[in-house]
Amino acid sequence: MERIQFKTQIWTGADSLEELESISGRRIFVVTDPFMVKSGSLDKITDHLAEKNELDIFSDIQPDPPITKIVTGIEELQKFKATLLVAVGGGSAIDATKAMKFILKKMSKNETDLDLIAIPTTSGTGSEVTNFAVITNSDKGIKYPLVTDDILPKVALLDASLVESAPQNITVDTGMDVLTHCLEAYVSVNANDFSDALAEKAFQMVFTYLKRASDNGKDMEARQKMHDASCIAGMAFNMVNLGLNHGIAHAAGAQYHIPHGRLNTILMPHIIAYNADMSSGVMEKPNRAAVKYANLARLIGINVANPKIAVRNLINTIIQLRKRLNMPASFQEYGLDEQVFKSTKISVARAALKDRTTTANPRVPTQADVEAILEESF
């Protein structure tokens, strides 16, 4: 038996920010990053909240939020006596706020459990509807996934006007992260009919709208569709977990500081080939992952009877998309130093195997498997 539920209410589409004006009489602790404050972009949110509520802005957030920043945020929100959390930004701001919510609840022995409204300003992480968060121990260079329903936002607000000014590199990095979420949720060992439906839809949306959003950030239809696709993919993987692609990305990201979506995209063709066991030859009987990847391939017009040939064509199509989006094809092309890579490859592989997302991968990887994928990706 499976229990499937969607606890987060979603506000989406044009003018969804105006719904914030229904909130009144609250002490709202807003968590965001410095750019949102300096650019004035945060005003788009706070203008709808300031008249009827008391606000405190915490903007000491950086990529891969370290535990130290989360502790500082908890101290400040306690002083402010917050009654509501609002996270504004990319995955880092939302994940940091989730961690604050969780730790505060534990510290208070469940007496303080603040509602969270998540307002993404990138179209990629799906963090606004997931029970996942990733925090970093900077001293050890380790990322820790936090997985609990205690951190699910009460509301996810999806307004494409907040991503209209996102630069091309952020647009494609986050957009390809959505694609990774679709692929991994679809072949997860926990996949079900509901997660498959969501992953299939978001997968099609990425191939239809990501290039458009990359070419023209003012294309608001493409922006809103990618914003929605990010959320839909988040709903899919929140049900069934992810896989080795993210397991390696979490471990390698903590070491190499390559943007998460870019790192996922470098790994993606090699992960698909590994999961589909392409090394055994295209004429061999396809495994479950290969059959499912072939299903996705058909959704974007790759109509080949042999599932493994369909997978090969899917991999090539993803490589072509990556090239059209001006993304690096390898760690080396990104600029990673070879000596740094060689000295950390073993530890990165070990950390990837321990990552909670890896547990849902359709093939059970060994240390040697992960090291081989890293070598291929370099």
mmCIF file of N, CA and C in Angstrom, residues 296-365:
data_model
loop_
_atom_site.group_PDB
_atom_site.id
_atom_site.type_symbol
_atom_site.label_atom_id
_atom_site.label_comp_id
_atom_site.label_asym_id
_atom_site.label_seq_id
_atom_site.Cartn_x
_atom_site.Cartn_y
_atom_site.Cartn_z
ATOM 1 N N LEU A 296 10.072 7.776 -22.123
ATOM 2 C CA LEU A 296 10.284 9.222 -22.146
ATOM 3 C C LEU A 296 10.738 9.680 -23.527
ATOM 4 N N ALA A 297 11.603 8.899 -24.151
ATOM 5 C CA ALA A 297 12.094 9.260 -25.483
ATOM 6 C C ALA A 297 10.946 9.410 -26.474
ATOM 7 N N ARG A 298 9.971 8.505 -26.378
ATOM 8 C CA ARG A 298 8.822 8.587 -27.298
ATOM 9 C C ARG A 298 8.023 9.872 -27.087
ATOM 10 N N LEU A 299 8.008 10.367 -25.863
ATOM 11 C CA LEU A 299 7.248 11.583 -25.582
ATOM 12 C C LEU A 299 7.828 12.810 -26.281
ATOM 13 N N ILE A 300 9.091 12.741 -26.684
ATOM 14 C CA ILE A 300 9.692 13.883 -27.401
ATOM 15 C C ILE A 300 10.022 13.503 -28.849
ATOM 16 N N GLY A 301 9.306 12.494 -29.357
ATOM 17 C CA GLY A 301 9.382 12.189 -30.782
ATOM 18 C C GLY A 301 10.439 11.196 -31.201
ATOM 19 N N ILE A 302 11.059 10.506 -30.245
ATOM 20 C CA ILE A 302 12.040 9.476 -30.595
ATOM 21 C C ILE A 302 11.301 8.141 -30.665
ATOM 22 N N ASN A 303 10.903 7.767 -31.847
ATOM 23 C CA ASN A 303 10.092 6.562 -32.027
ATOM 24 C C ASN A 303 10.948 5.436 -32.606
ATOM 25 N N VAL A 304 11.516 4.645 -31.704
ATOM 26 C CA VAL A 304 12.377 3.531 -32.085
ATOM 27 C C VAL A 304 11.880 2.286 -31.363
ATOM 28 N N ALA A 305 11.740 1.193 -32.082
ATOM 29 C CA ALA A 305 11.193 -0.027 -31.481
ATOM 30 C C ALA A 305 12.121 -0.616 -30.424
ATOM 31 N N ASN A 306 13.419 -0.614 -30.707
ATOM 32 C CA ASN A 306 14.393 -1.171 -29.766
ATOM 33 C C ASN A 306 14.608 -0.198 -28.604
ATOM 34 N N PRO A 307 14.245 -0.571 -27.370
ATOM 35 C CA PRO A 307 14.347 0.367 -26.250
ATOM 36 C C PRO A 307 15.754 0.914 -26.023
ATOM 37 N N LYS A 308 16.771 0.085 -26.183
ATOM 38 C CA LYS A 308 18.123 0.553 -25.897
ATOM 39 C C LYS A 308 18.629 1.511 -26.976
ATOM 40 N N ILE A 309 18.180 1.323 -28.203
ATOM 41 C CA ILE A 309 18.511 2.294 -29.254
ATOM 42 C C ILE A 309 17.788 3.613 -28.965
ATOM 43 N N ALA A 310 16.547 3.496 -28.462
ATOM 44 C CA ALA A 310 15.814 4.709 -28.062
ATOM 45 C C ALA A 310 16.553 5.443 -26.950
ATOM 46 N N VAL A 311 17.105 4.694 -26.002
ATOM 47 C CA VAL A 311 17.871 5.315 -24.915
ATOM 48 C C VAL A 311 19.108 6.013 -25.473
ATOM 49 N N ARG A 312 19.791 5.355 -26.396
ATOM 50 C CA ARG A 312 20.977 5.964 -27.011
ATOM 51 C C ARG A 312 20.606 7.274 -27.708
ATOM 52 N N ASN A 313 19.467 7.264 -28.406
ATOM 53 C CA ASN A 313 19.021 8.488 -29.080
ATOM 54 C C ASN A 313 18.623 9.566 -28.070
ATOM 55 N N LEU A 314 18.023 9.135 -26.945
ATOM 56 C CA LEU A 314 17.668 10.089 -25.892
ATOM 57 C C LEU A 314 18.921 10.741 -25.328
ATOM 58 N N ILE A 315 19.941 9.946 -25.061
ATOM 59 C CA ILE A 315 21.203 10.491 -24.555
ATOM 60 C C ILE A 315 21.773 11.511 -25.535
ATOM 61 N N ASN A 316 21.763 11.178 -26.817
ATOM 62 C CA ASN A 316 22.286 12.100 -27.831
ATOM 63 C C ASN A 316 21.459 13.381 -27.902
ATOM 64 N N THR A 317 20.149 13.244 -27.739
ATOM 65 C CA THR A 317 19.273 14.419 -27.764
ATOM 66 C C THR A 317 19.564 15.335 -26.581
ATOM 67 N N ILE A 318 19.815 14.760 -25.424
ATOM 68 C CA ILE A 318 20.150 15.546 -24.232
ATOM 69 C C ILE A 318 21.505 16.238 -24.420
ATOM 70 N N ILE A 319 22.454 15.532 -25.011
ATOM 71 C CA ILE A 319 23.766 16.134 -25.282
ATOM 72 C C ILE A 319 23.625 17.306 -26.251
ATOM 73 N N GLN A 320 22.772 17.138 -27.262
ATOM 74 C CA GLN A 320 22.541 18.227 -28.218
ATOM 75 C C GLN A 320 21.877 19.422 -27.540
ATOM 76 N N LEU A 321 20.911 19.152 -26.645
ATOM 77 C CA LEU A 321 20.250 20.235 -25.917
ATOM 78 C C LEU A 321 21.270 20.963 -25.047
ATOM 79 N N ARG A 322 22.096 20.215 -24.340
ATOM 80 C CA ARG A 322 23.131 20.810 -23.502
ATOM 81 C C ARG A 322 24.028 21.729 -24.323
ATOM 82 N N LYS A 323 24.386 21.308 -25.519
ATOM 83 C CA LYS A 323 25.236 22.127 -26.387
ATOM 84 C C LYS A 323 24.509 23.387 -26.829
ATOM 85 N N ARG A 324 23.221 23.251 -27.200
ATOM 86 C CA ARG A 324 22.449 24.422 -27.638
ATOM 87 C C ARG A 324 22.259 25.433 -26.507
ATOM 88 N N LEU A 325 22.320 24.952 -25.276
ATOM 89 C CA LEU A 325 22.161 25.835 -24.116
ATOM 90 C C LEU A 325 23.496 26.400 -23.633
ATOM 91 N N ASN A 326 24.564 26.112 -24.388
ATOM 92 C CA ASN A 326 25.917 26.617 -24.075
ATOM 93 C C ASN A 326 26.400 26.162 -22.702
ATOM 94 N N MET A 327 26.181 24.885 -22.407
ATOM 95 C CA MET A 327 26.607 24.324 -21.127
ATOM 96 C C MET A 327 27.817 23.426 -21.328
ATOM 97 N N PRO A 328 28.722 23.355 -20.343
ATOM 98 C CA PRO A 328 29.909 22.508 -20.480
ATOM 99 C C PRO A 328 29.549 21.032 -20.499
ATOM 100 N N ALA A 329 30.355 20.255 -21.234
ATOM 101 C CA ALA A 329 30.089 18.826 -21.373
ATOM 102 C C ALA A 329 30.875 17.989 -20.375
ATOM 103 N N SER A 330 31.793 18.606 -19.636
ATOM 104 C CA SER A 330 32.640 17.843 -18.720
ATOM 105 C C SER A 330 33.124 18.734 -17.583
ATOM 106 N N PHE A 331 33.645 18.103 -16.534
ATOM 107 C CA PHE A 331 34.258 18.861 -15.442
ATOM 108 C C PHE A 331 35.430 19.683 -15.968
ATOM 109 N N GLN A 332 36.205 19.073 -16.854
ATOM 110 C CA GLN A 332 37.381 19.749 -17.387
ATOM 111 C C GLN A 332 36.984 20.977 -18.201
ATOM 112 N N GLU A 333 35.930 20.841 -19.006
ATOM 113 C CA GLU A 333 35.459 21.981 -19.794
ATOM 114 C C GLU A 333 34.933 23.079 -18.879
ATOM 115 N N TYR A 334 34.380 22.698 -17.754
ATOM 116 C CA TYR A 334 33.928 23.698 -16.779
ATOM 117 C C TYR A 334 35.111 24.450 -16.169
ATOM 118 N N GLY A 335 36.262 23.771 -16.067
ATOM 119 C CA GLY A 335 37.444 24.421 -15.503
ATOM 120 C C GLY A 335 37.997 23.756 -14.257
ATOM 121 N N LEU A 336 37.515 22.544 -13.944
ATOM 122 C CA LEU A 336 37.996 21.841 -12.763
ATOM 123 C C LEU A 336 39.428 21.360 -12.980
ATOM 124 N N ASP A 337 40.297 21.619 -12.021
ATOM 125 C CA ASP A 337 41.696 21.225 -12.100
ATOM 126 C C ASP A 337 41.827 19.703 -12.002
ATOM 127 N N GLU A 338 42.650 19.135 -12.875
ATOM 128 C CA GLU A 338 42.796 17.679 -12.925
ATOM 129 C C GLU A 338 43.353 17.112 -11.625
ATOM 130 N N GLN A 339 44.305 17.796 -11.023
ATOM 131 C CA GLN A 339 44.890 17.300 -9.781
ATOM 132 C C GLN A 339 43.868 17.314 -8.642
ATOM 133 N N VAL A 340 43.055 18.363 -8.616
ATOM 134 C CA VAL A 340 41.991 18.436 -7.614
ATOM 135 C C VAL A 340 41.025 17.270 -7.807
ATOM 136 N N PHE A 341 40.686 17.007 -9.060
ATOM 137 C CA PHE A 341 39.767 15.902 -9.355
ATOM 138 C C PHE A 341 40.345 14.565 -8.905
ATOM 139 N N LYS A 342 41.597 14.307 -9.270
ATOM 140 C CA LYS A 342 42.216 13.025 -8.939
ATOM 141 C C LYS A 342 42.346 12.827 -7.431
ATOM 142 N N SER A 343 42.636 13.910 -6.718
ATOM 143 C CA SER A 343 42.844 13.793 -5.278
ATOM 144 C C SER A 343 41.541 13.634 -4.490
ATOM 145 N N THR A 344 40.411 13.925 -5.132
ATOM 146 C CA THR A 344 39.123 13.876 -4.424
ATOM 147 C C THR A 344 38.165 12.831 -4.977
ATOM 148 N N LYS A 345 38.514 12.216 -6.091
ATOM 149 C CA LYS A 345 37.590 11.293 -6.772
ATOM 150 C C LYS A 345 37.097 10.184 -5.841
ATOM 151 N N ILE A 346 37.979 9.587 -5.100
ATOM 152 C CA ILE A 346 37.597 8.459 -4.240
ATOM 153 C C ILE A 346 36.667 8.912 -3.120
ATOM 154 N N SER A 347 36.994 10.041 -2.499
ATOM 155 C CA SER A 347 36.154 10.531 -1.396
ATOM 156 C C SER A 347 34.791 10.988 -1.902
ATOM 157 N N VAL A 348 34.748 11.582 -3.091
ATOM 158 C CA VAL A 348 33.466 11.992 -3.681
ATOM 159 C C VAL A 348 32.600 10.761 -3.953
ATOM 160 N N ALA A 349 33.207 9.713 -4.487
ATOM 161 C CA ALA A 349 32.457 8.483 -4.770
ATOM 162 C C ALA A 349 31.916 7.862 -3.488
ATOM 163 N N ARG A 350 32.712 7.866 -2.447
ATOM 164 C CA ARG A 350 32.254 7.316 -1.161
ATOM 165 C C ARG A 350 31.064 8.106 -0.625
ATOM 166 N N ALA A 351 31.175 9.433 -0.694
ATOM 167 C CA ALA A 351 30.087 10.278 -0.199
ATOM 168 C C ALA A 351 28.825 10.088 -1.024
ATOM 169 N N ALA A 352 28.976 9.899 -2.340
ATOM 170 C CA ALA A 352 27.813 9.692 -3.214
ATOM 171 C C ALA A 352 27.076 8.410 -2.850
ATOM 172 N N LEU A 353 27.820 7.368 -2.514
ATOM 173 C CA LEU A 353 27.200 6.102 -2.148
ATOM 174 C C LEU A 353 26.423 6.199 -0.845
ATOM 175 N N LYS A 354 26.831 7.114 0.025
ATOM 176 C CA LYS A 354 26.154 7.292 1.314
ATOM 177 C C LYS A 354 24.966 8.247 1.224
ATOM 178 N N ASP A 355 24.866 8.977 0.122
ATOM 179 C CA ASP A 355 23.808 9.979 -0.016
ATOM 180 C C ASP A 355 22.438 9.306 -0.073
ATOM 181 N N ARG A 356 21.461 9.892 0.596
ATOM 182 C CA ARG A 356 20.131 9.282 0.677
ATOM 183 C C ARG A 356 19.430 9.195 -0.671
ATOM 184 N N THR A 357 19.765 10.091 -1.585
ATOM 185 C CA THR A 357 19.114 10.029 -2.896
ATOM 186 C C THR A 357 19.564 8.807 -3.688
ATOM 187 N N THR A 358 20.790 8.353 -3.452
ATOM 188 C CA THR A 358 21.328 7.220 -4.195
ATOM 189 C C THR A 358 20.546 5.932 -3.908
ATOM 190 N N THR A 359 19.910 5.864 -2.759
ATOM 191 C CA THR A 359 19.193 4.638 -2.377
ATOM 192 C C THR A 359 18.044 4.304 -3.329
ATOM 193 N N ALA A 360 17.543 5.290 -4.063
ATOM 194 C CA ALA A 360 16.417 5.040 -4.971
ATOM 195 C C ALA A 360 16.863 4.767 -6.404
ATOM 196 N N ASN A 361 18.160 4.716 -6.638
ATOM 197 C CA ASN A 361 18.652 4.502 -8.004
ATOM 198 C C ASN A 361 18.252 3.116 -8.516
ATOM 199 N N PRO A 362 17.912 2.979 -9.798
ATOM 200 C CA PRO A 362 17.446 1.687 -10.312
ATOM 201 C C PRO A 362 18.523 0.607 -10.353
ATOM 202 N N ARG A 363 19.787 0.990 -10.429
ATOM 203 C CA ARG A 363 20.892 0.042 -10.279
ATOM 204 C C ARG A 363 21.631 0.371 -8.993
ATOM 205 N N VAL A 364 22.068 -0.649 -8.293
ATOM 206 C CA VAL A 364 22.815 -0.435 -7.053
ATOM 207 C C VAL A 364 24.290 -0.258 -7.407
ATOM 208 N N PRO A 365 24.822 0.941 -7.263
ATOM 209 C CA PRO A 365 26.193 1.188 -7.706
ATOM 210 C C PRO A 365 27.235 0.740 -6.687
#
